[in-house]
Coordinates of C-alpha atoms and ligand atoms in Angstrom, one line a residue:
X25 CA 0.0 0.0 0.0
X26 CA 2.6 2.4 1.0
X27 CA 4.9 1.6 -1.9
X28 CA 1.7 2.2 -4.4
X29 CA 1.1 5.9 -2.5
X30 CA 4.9 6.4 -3.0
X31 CA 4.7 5.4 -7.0
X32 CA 1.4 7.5 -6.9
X33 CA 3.0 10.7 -5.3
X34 CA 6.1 10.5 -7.4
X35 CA 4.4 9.8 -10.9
X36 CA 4.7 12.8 -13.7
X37 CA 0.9 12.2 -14.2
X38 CA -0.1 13.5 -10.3
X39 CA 2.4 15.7 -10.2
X40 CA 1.2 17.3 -13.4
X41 CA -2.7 17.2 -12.5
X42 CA -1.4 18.8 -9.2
X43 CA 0.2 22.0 -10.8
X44 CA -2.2 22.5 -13.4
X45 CA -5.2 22.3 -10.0
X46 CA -2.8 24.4 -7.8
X47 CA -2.7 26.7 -11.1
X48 CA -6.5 26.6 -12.0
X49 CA -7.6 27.7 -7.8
X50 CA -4.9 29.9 -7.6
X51 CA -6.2 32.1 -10.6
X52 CA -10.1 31.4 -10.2
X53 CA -8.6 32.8 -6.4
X54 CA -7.2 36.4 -7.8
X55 CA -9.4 36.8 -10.6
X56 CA -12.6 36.2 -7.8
X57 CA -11.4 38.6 -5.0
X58 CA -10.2 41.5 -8.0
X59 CA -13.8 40.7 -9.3
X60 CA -14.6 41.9 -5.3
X61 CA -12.4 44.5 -4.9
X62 CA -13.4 46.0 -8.1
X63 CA -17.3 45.4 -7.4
X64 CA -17.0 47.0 -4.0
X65 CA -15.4 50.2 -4.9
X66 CA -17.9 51.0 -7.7
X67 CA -20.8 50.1 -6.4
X68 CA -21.4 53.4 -4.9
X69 CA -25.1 53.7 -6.6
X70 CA -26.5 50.1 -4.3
X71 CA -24.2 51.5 -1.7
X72 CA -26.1 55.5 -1.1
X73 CA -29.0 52.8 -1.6
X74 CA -28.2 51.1 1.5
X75 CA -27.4 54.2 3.5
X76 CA -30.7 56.0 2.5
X77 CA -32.6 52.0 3.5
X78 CA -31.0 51.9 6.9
X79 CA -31.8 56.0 8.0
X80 CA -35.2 54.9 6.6
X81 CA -35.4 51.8 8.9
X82 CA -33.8 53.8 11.9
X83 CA -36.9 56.8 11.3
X84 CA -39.5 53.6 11.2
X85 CA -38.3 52.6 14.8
X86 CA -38.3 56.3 15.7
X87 CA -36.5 58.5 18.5
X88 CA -36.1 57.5 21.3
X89 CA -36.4 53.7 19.5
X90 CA -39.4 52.2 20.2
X91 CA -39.1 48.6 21.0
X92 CA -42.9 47.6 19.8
X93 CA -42.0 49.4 16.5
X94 CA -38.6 47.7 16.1
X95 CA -40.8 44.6 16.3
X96 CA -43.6 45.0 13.7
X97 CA -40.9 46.2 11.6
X98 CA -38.6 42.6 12.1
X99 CA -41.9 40.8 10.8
X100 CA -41.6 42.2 6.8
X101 CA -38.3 40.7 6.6
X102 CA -35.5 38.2 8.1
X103 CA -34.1 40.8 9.9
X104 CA -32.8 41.3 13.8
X105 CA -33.0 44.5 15.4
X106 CA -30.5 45.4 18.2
X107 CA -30.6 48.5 20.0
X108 CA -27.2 49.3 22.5
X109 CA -26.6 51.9 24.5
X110 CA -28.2 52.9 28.0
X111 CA -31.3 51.0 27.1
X112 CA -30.6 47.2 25.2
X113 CA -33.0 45.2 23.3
X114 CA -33.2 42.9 20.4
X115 CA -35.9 41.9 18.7
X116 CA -36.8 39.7 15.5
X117 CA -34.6 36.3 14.5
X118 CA -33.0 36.8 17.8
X119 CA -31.9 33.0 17.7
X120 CA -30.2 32.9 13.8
X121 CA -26.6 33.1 14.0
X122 CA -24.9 35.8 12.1
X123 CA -21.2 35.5 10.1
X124 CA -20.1 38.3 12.3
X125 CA -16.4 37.3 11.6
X126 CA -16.9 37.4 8.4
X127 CA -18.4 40.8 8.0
X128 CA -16.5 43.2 5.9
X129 CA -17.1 47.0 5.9
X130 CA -18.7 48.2 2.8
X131 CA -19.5 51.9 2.8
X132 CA -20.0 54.8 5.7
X133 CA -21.6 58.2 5.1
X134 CA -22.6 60.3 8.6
X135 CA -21.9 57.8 11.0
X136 CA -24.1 55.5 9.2
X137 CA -22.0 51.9 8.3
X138 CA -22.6 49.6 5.7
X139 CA -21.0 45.9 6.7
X140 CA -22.1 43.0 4.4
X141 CA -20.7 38.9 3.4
X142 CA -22.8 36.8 1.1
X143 CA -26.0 38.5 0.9
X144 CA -25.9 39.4 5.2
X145 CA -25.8 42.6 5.5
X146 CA -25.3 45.2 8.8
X147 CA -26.4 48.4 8.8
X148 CA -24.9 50.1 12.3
X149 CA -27.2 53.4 12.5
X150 CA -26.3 56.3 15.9
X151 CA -29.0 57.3 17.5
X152 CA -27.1 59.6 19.5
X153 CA -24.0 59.9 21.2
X154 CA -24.3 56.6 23.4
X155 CA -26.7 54.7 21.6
X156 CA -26.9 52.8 18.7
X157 CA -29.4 50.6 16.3
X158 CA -27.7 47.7 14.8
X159 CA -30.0 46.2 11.5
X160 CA -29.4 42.9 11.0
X161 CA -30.9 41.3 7.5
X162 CA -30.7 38.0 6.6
X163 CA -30.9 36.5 3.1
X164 CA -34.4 35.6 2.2
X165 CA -35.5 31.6 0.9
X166 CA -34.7 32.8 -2.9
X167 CA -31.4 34.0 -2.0
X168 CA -30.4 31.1 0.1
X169 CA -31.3 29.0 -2.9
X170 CA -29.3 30.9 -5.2
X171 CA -26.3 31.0 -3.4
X172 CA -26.8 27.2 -2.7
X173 CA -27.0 27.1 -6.4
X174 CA -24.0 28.7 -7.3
X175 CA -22.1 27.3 -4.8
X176 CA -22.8 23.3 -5.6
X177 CA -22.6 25.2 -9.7
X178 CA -18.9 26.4 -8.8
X179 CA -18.3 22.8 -7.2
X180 CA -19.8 20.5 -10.2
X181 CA -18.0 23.0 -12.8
X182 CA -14.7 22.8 -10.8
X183 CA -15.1 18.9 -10.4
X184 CA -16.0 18.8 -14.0
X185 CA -13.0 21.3 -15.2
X186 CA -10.3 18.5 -13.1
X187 CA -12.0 15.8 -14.4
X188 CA -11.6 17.2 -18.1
X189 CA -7.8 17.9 -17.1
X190 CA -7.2 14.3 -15.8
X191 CA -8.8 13.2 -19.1
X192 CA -6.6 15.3 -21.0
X193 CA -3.4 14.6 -19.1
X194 CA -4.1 10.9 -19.6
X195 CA -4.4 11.0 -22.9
X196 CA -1.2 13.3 -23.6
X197 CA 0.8 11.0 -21.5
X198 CA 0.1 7.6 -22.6
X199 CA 2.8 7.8 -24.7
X200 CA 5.5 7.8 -21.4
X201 CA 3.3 4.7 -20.2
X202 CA 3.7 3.1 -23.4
X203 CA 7.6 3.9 -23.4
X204 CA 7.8 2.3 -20.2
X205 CA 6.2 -1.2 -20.9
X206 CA 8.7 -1.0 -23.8
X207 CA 11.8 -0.3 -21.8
X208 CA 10.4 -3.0 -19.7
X209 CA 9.8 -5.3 -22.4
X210 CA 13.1 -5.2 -24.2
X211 CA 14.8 -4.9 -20.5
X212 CA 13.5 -8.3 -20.1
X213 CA 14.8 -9.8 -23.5
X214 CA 11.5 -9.4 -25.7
X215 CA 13.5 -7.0 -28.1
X216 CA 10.5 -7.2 -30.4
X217 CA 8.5 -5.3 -28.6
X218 CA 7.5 -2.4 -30.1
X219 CA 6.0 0.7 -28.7
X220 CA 2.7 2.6 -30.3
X221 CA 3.7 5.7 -32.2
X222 CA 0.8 8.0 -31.5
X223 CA 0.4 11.6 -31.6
X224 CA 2.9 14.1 -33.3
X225 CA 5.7 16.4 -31.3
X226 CA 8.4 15.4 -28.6
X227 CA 6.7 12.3 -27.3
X228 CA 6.4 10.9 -30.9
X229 CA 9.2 11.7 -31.8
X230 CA 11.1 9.9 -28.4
X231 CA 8.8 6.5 -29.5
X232 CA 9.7 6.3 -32.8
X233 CA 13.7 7.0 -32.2
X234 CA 13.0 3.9 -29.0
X235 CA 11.6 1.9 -31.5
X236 CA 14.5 2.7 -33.7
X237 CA 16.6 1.5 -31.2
X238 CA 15.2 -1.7 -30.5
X239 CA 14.9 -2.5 -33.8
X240 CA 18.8 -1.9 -34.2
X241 CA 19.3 -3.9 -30.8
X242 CA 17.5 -6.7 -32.1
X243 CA 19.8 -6.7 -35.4
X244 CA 23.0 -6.3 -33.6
X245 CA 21.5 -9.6 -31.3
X246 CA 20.2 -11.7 -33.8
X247 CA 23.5 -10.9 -35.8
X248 CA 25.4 -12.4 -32.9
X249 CA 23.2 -15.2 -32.9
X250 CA 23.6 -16.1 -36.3
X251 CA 27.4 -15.6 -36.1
X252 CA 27.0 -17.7 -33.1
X253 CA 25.3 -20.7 -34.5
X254 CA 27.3 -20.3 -38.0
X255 CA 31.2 -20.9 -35.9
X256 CA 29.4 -23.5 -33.5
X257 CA 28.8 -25.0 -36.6
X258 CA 31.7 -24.8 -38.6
X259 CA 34.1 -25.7 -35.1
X260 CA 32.3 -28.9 -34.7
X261 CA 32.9 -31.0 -37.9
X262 CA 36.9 -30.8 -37.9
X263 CA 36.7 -31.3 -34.1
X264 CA 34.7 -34.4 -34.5
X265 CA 37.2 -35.3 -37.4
X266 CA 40.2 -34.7 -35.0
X267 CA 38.6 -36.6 -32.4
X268 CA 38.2 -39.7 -34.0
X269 CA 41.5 -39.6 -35.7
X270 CA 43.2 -39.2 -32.1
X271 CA 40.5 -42.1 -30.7
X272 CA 42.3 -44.5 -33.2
X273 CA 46.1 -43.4 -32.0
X274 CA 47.8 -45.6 -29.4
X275 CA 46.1 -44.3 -25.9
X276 CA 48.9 -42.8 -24.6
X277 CA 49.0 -40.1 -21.1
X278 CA 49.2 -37.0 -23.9
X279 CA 46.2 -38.3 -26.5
X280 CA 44.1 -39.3 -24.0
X281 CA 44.5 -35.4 -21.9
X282 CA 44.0 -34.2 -25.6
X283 CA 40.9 -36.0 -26.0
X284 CA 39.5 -34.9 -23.2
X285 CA 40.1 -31.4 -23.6
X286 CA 38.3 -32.2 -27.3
X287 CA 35.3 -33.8 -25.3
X288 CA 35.0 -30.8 -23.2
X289 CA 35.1 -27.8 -26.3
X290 CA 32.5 -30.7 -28.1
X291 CA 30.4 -30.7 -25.6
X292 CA 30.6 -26.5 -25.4
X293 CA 29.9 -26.4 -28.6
X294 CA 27.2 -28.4 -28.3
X295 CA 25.7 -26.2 -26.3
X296 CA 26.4 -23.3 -27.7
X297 CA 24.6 -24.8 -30.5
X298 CA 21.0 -26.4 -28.6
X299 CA 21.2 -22.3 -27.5
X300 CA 21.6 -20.9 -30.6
X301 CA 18.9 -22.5 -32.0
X302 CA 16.6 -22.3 -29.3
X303 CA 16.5 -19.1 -30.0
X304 CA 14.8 -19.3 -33.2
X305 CA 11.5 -20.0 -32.0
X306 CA 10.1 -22.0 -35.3
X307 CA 13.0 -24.6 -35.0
X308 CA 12.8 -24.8 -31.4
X309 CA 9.2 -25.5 -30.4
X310 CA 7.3 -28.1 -31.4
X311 CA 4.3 -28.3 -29.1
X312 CA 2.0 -31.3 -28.6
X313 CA -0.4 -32.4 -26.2
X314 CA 1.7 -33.6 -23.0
X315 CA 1.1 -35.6 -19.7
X316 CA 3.0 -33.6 -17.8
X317 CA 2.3 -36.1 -14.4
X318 CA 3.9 -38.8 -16.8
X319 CA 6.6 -36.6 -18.3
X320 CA 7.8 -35.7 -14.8
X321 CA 8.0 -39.3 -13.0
X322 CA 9.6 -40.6 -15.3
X323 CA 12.5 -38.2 -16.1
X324 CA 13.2 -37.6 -12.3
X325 CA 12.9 -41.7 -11.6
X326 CA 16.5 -41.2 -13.5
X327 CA 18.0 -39.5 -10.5
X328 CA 16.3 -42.0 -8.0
X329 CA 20.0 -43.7 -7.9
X330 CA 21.9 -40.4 -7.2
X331 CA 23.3 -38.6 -4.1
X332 CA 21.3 -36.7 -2.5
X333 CA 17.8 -38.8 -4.0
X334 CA 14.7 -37.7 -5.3
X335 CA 11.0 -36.7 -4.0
X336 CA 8.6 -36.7 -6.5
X337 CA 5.6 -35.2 -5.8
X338 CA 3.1 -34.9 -8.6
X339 CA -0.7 -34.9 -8.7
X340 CA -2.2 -38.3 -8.8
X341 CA -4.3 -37.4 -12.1
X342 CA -2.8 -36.5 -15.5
X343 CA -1.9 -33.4 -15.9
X344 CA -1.9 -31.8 -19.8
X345 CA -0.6 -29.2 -21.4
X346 CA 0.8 -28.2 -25.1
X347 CA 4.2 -27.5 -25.0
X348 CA 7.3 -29.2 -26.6
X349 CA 8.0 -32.6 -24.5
X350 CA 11.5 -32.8 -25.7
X351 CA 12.6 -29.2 -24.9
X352 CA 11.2 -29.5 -20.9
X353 CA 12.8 -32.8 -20.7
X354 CA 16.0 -31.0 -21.2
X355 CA 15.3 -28.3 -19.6
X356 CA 14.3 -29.6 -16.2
X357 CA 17.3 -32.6 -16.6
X358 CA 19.4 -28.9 -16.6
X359 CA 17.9 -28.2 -13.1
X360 CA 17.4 -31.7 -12.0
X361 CA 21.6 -31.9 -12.6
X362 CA 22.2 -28.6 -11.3
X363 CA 20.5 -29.4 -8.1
X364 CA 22.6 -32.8 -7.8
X365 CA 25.4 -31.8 -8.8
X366 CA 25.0 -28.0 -5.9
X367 CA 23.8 -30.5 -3.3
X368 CA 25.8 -31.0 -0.3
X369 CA 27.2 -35.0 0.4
X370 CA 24.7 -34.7 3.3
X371 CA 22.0 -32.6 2.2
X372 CA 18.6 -33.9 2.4
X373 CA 17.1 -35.4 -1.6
X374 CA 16.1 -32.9 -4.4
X375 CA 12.5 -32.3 -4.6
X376 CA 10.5 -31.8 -8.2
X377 CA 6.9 -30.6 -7.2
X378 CA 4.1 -30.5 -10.2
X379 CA 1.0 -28.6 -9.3
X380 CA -1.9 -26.8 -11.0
X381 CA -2.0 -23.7 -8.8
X382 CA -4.2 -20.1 -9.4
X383 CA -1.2 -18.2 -11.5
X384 CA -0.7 -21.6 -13.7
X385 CA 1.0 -24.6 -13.7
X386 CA 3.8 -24.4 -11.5
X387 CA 6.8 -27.1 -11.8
X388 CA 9.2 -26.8 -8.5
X389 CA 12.9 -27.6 -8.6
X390 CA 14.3 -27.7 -4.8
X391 CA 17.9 -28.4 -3.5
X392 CA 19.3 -28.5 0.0
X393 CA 22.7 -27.7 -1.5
X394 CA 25.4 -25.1 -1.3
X395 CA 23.2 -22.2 -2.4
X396 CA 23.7 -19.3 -4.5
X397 CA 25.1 -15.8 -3.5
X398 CA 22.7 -12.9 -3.7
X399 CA 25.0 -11.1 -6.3
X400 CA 24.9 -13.6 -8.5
X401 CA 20.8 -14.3 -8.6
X402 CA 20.4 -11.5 -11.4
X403 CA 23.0 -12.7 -13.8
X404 CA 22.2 -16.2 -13.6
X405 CA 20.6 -17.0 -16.8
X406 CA 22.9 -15.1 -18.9
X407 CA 25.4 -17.0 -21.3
X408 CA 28.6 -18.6 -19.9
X409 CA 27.6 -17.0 -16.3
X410 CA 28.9 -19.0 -13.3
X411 CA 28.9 -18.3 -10.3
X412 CA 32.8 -18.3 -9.3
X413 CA 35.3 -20.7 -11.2
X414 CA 36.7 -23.0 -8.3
X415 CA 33.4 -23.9 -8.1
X416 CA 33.3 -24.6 -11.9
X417 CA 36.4 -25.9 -12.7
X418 CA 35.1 -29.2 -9.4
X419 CA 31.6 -29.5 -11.7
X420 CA 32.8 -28.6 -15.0
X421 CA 30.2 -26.8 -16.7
X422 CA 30.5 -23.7 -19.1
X423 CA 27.2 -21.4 -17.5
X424 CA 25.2 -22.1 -20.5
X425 CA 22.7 -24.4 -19.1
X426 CA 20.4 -22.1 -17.5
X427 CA 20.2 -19.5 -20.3
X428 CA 19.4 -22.5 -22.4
X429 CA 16.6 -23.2 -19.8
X430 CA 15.5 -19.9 -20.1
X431 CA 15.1 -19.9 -24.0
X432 CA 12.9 -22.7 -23.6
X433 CA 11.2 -21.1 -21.0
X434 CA 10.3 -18.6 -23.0
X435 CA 9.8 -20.2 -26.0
X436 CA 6.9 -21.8 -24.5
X437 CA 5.8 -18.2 -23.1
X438 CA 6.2 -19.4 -19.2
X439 CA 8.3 -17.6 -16.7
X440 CA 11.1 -19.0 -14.5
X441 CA 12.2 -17.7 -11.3
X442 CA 14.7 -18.6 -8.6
X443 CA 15.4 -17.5 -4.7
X444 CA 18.3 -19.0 -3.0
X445 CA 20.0 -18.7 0.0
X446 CA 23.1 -19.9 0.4
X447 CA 24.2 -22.9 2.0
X448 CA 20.5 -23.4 2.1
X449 CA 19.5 -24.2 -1.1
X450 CA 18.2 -23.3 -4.0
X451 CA 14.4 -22.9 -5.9
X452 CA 13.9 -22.9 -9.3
X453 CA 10.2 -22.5 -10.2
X454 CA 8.6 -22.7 -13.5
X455 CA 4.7 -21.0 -14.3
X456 CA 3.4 -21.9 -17.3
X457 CA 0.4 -19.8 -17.4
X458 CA -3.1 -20.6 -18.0
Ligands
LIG17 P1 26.9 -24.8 -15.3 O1 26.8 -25.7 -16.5 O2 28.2 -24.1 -15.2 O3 26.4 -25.4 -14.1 P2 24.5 -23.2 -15.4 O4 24.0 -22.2 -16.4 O5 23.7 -24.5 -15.3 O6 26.0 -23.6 -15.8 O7 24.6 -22.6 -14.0 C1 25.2 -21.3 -13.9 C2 25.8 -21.2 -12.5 O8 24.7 -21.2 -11.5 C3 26.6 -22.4 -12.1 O9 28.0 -22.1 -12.3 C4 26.4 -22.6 -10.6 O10 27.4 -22.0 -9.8 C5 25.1 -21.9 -10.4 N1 24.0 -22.8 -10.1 C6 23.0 -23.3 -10.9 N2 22.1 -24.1 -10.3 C7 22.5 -24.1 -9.0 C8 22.0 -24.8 -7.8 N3 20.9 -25.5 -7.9 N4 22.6 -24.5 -6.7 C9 23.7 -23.7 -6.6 N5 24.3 -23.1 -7.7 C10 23.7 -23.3 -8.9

């Protein structure tokens, strides 16, 4: 919740809508209380008005002020008569409140004062030297309703004024919500991902040279795929050549070193290769119709024999799916190994787990083993990535086994993920969603 608020309060969109609101009160304030300003200093003609209306109300009430007359009076209007001096009295809506606080002084000719807010107005007439009539009139029913009126009309327009900004806003900045599920996209490895050029200007402009950019990216990659695949290629034939002629040469110390340093760059290559080609989807995938249940006992029944054991733990129905049997054979024997070969000699057995859970089908690789280093958990699928070379050169592998795991992954448009503590163990967990 917090984080959301924090994303919220930082994100160009608020902070936008909150100078442009900031900016719409600020001048609806100024323009309103010039409008005042201005309105009070020329109404003079309303304002004699009001001076000529109190000294006629003050001569109703008479001199000395009459407190019966003060009271017929009250009853034409909502109005409160106050009389201070020597003698006190106040007659008519004696109870109603009145925004004294408020009051601001309007006009004053002989004594007589003019004080008015929102349609209240006070009219402070002297009687004589100590006393004074105080005329308080209250808005009547139709101009309570009208101010109601325009003040819920002020209200819905200003609502409706924010509402058209958000709008607007929204649609001006879809194009930096667009940009950022592409950075996110090709951040993640999808760099054919493009982003919708919309709009004209700056914005338009910034997709269309990001687009350019992936476009290049994806080139420059697919380049060094090619290039990839092409030497893998070309290595392997006069390295198989080369191994069989030293195979048939009298096994002495030196062939046999040399053959198994041949073995090894074979089996690089070989690798290199299953990658390179993973990555072009069409030859990779070939999905059909799989028991997954069945496809999982019987490729972990394999490691049944090896330290540290195997639990299998799959649902007791079959469990389908399309995907490309082959390829997840491989690519869980990658994690089934891995976890072997990272377990500890006295760490309890691996665990494979299949399950059919709300996000998808989930397929759990656990270890008890030596763990992997926090550092290290972000760079882990990338190609020839280990995760320090003592550790490597005791279970000789190159760091290409995961990224291939992860090209098949993806290939089959599921999602791997892995926590690890270390000398804990290790989870790898695949989500094949539904
Ligand atoms: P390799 O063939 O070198 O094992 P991988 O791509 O399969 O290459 O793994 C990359 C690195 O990740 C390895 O060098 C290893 O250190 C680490 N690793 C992979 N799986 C595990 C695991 N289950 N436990 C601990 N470390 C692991």
């Amino acid at each position: 919740m917090a984080k959301v608020c924090r994303k919220v309060r930082q994100s160009l969109f608020t902070k936008l809508a909150l100078v442009l609101t900031v900016g719409i009160i600020a001048i609806n304030a100024v323009t309103f209380s010039l409008y005042v300003n201005q309105k009070r200093e020329h109404d003079t003609t309303l304002n004699r008005g009001l001076i000529i209306y109190a000294r006629s109300l003050a001569e109703q009430v008479g001199s000395p002020p009459s407190k019966a007359r003060a009271e017929a009076l009250a009853r034409q209007g909502p109005m409160r008569i106050t009389l201070k001096g020597a003698q006190s009295w106040v007659v008519g809506e004696t109870e109603k409140r009145f925004p004294e606080r408020f009051l601001e002084p309007r006009f004053s000719i002989d004594g007589i004062e003019v004080l008015n807010i929102h349609e209240n107005y006070r009219l402070r007439v002297p009687v004589d030297a100590h006393a004074t009539l105080i005329f308080d009139l209250f808005p009547t029913q139709a101009q309570r309703f009208a101010l109601k009126k325009f003040g819920w009309f002020s209200l819905a327009a200003t609502c409706l004024v924010m509402f058209l900004i958000y709008c607007a806003l929204r649609h001006y900045l879809r194009p930096i919500q667009w940009l950022t599920e592409g950075a996110s996209a090709v951040r993640d490895g999808e760099l054919d991902y493009r982003v919708r050029e919309k709009g004209t200007g700056e914005l338009r402009e910034l997709t269309e040279t990001f687009n350019q950019m992936s476009t290049r990216l994806e080139t420059l990659v697919e380049g060094q795929r090619e290039l990839l695949l092409g030497v893998s290629h070309e290595l392997r034939t006069p390295l198989t050549r080369l191994k069989l002629r030293l195979e048939m040469l009298d096994t002495t110390a030196d062939t046999a070193a040399i053959c198994t340093n041949i073995r090894q760059m074979e089996a690089m290559i070989t690798s290199l290769l299953d990658t390179a080609k993973m990555h072009r989807e069409a030859d990779g995938i070939r999905r059909r119709t799989t028991d997954l249940t069945r496809l999982i006992t019987e490729l972990a029944e394999a490691y049944r024999e090896q330290a540290p054991g195997i639990i299998i733990d799959v649902p007791s129905y079959a469990l389908t799916l399309d995907i490309d049997p082959d390829k997840i054979t491989m690519a869980l024997n990658m994690l089934l190994d891995n976890a072997m070969k990272y377990s500890k000699p006295d760490s309890p057995a691996v665990e494979i787990t299949l399950r059919r859970q709300d996000q998808g089908i989930t397929i759990v690789v656990r270890d008890y083993g030596i763990g992997i280093p926090e550092k290290s958990i972000n760079h882990l699928f990338e190609p020839f990535y280990r995760v320090d070379e003592s550790r490597t050169r005791e279970t000789g592998g190159y760091g290409l086994g995961l990224h291939l795991c992860r090209s098949i992954v993806d290939a089959h448009g599921a999602d791997i993920h892995v926590e690890s503590t270390p000398d804990q163990g290790t989870v790898f967990r695949i989500v094949f969603p539904q």
